[in-house]
Amino acid sequence: MVALISVYSVFNSSLAWLEVGWAEWAVYALVPIAVIFVLLYRSGWHRELTGAPRTLALIGLSGFIFCSVLIVGGAILTALLVVINHFTSFYP
């Protein structure tokens, strides 16, 4: 989540000149996936695999981690909004 917020804050002003919505969203999605990939590639995760199998496994795992972060973040945000709405409701 921190990577998503930092990517958005860094690229928000620099991508405004594009004026192409899909390109902005592609950058917002690809940069965190690339950061996750680099972290996993430099780690000791499955060093016994070499070449293309390891790279493809890391790309798949990076995408899975990114999607999981988005889903869990959305679920937490939804639960938080439900709780806030429940306690600020004026109707019994």
Short mmCIF file of C-alpha atoms in Angstrom, two decimals, residues 31-86:
data_model
loop_
_atom_site.label_atom_id
_atom_site.label_comp_id
_atom_site.label_asym_id
_atom_site.label_seq_id
_atom_site.Cartn_x
_atom_site.Cartn_y
_atom_site.Cartn_z
CA VAL A 31 5.63 0.41 -11.30
CA PRO A 32 4.53 -1.40 -8.09
CA ILE A 33 4.70 -4.75 -9.91
CA ALA A 34 8.23 -3.89 -11.08
CA VAL A 35 9.24 -2.93 -7.53
CA ILE A 36 7.87 -6.22 -6.18
CA PHE A 37 9.65 -8.13 -8.96
CA VAL A 38 13.01 -6.51 -8.20
CA LEU A 39 12.63 -7.22 -4.48
CA LEU A 40 11.79 -10.86 -5.14
CA TYR A 41 14.52 -11.25 -7.76
CA ARG A 42 17.18 -9.96 -5.38
CA SER A 43 15.89 -12.19 -2.56
CA GLY A 44 16.72 -15.81 -2.02
CA TRP A 45 13.35 -17.03 -3.28
CA HIS A 46 13.88 -20.22 -5.35
CA ARG A 47 17.51 -19.64 -6.26
CA GLU A 48 17.61 -23.23 -7.50
CA LEU A 49 15.54 -22.15 -10.50
CA THR A 50 17.47 -20.32 -13.17
CA GLY A 51 16.67 -18.36 -16.28
CA ALA A 52 13.19 -18.13 -17.72
CA PRO A 53 11.38 -20.43 -15.24
CA ARG A 54 12.46 -18.28 -12.28
CA THR A 55 11.70 -15.03 -14.10
CA LEU A 56 8.22 -16.18 -15.12
CA ALA A 57 7.51 -17.46 -11.61
CA LEU A 58 8.59 -14.13 -10.14
CA ILE A 59 6.47 -12.17 -12.62
CA GLY A 60 3.44 -14.31 -11.74
CA LEU A 61 4.09 -13.96 -8.01
CA SER A 62 4.55 -10.19 -8.38
CA GLY A 63 1.19 -9.88 -10.11
CA PHE A 64 -0.44 -12.09 -7.49
CA ILE A 65 0.99 -10.01 -4.64
CA PHE A 66 -0.13 -6.77 -6.32
CA CYS A 67 -3.68 -8.05 -6.87
CA SER A 68 -3.83 -9.40 -3.31
CA VAL A 69 -2.78 -6.03 -1.91
CA LEU A 70 -5.49 -4.30 -3.93
CA ILE A 71 -8.19 -6.78 -2.87
CA VAL A 72 -7.22 -6.75 0.82
CA GLY A 73 -6.90 -2.96 0.78
CA GLY A 74 -10.35 -2.67 -0.79
CA ALA A 75 -11.83 -5.05 1.77
CA ILE A 76 -10.27 -3.10 4.65
CA LEU A 77 -11.51 0.19 3.22
CA THR A 78 -15.01 -1.23 2.74
CA ALA A 79 -15.10 -2.60 6.29
CA LEU A 80 -13.85 0.70 7.64
CA LEU A 81 -16.53 2.62 5.77
CA VAL A 82 -19.24 0.24 7.01
CA VAL A 83 -18.10 0.68 10.62
CA ILE A 84 -17.89 4.45 10.28
CA ASN A 85 -21.33 4.54 8.66
CA HIS A 86 -22.75 2.36 11.43
#
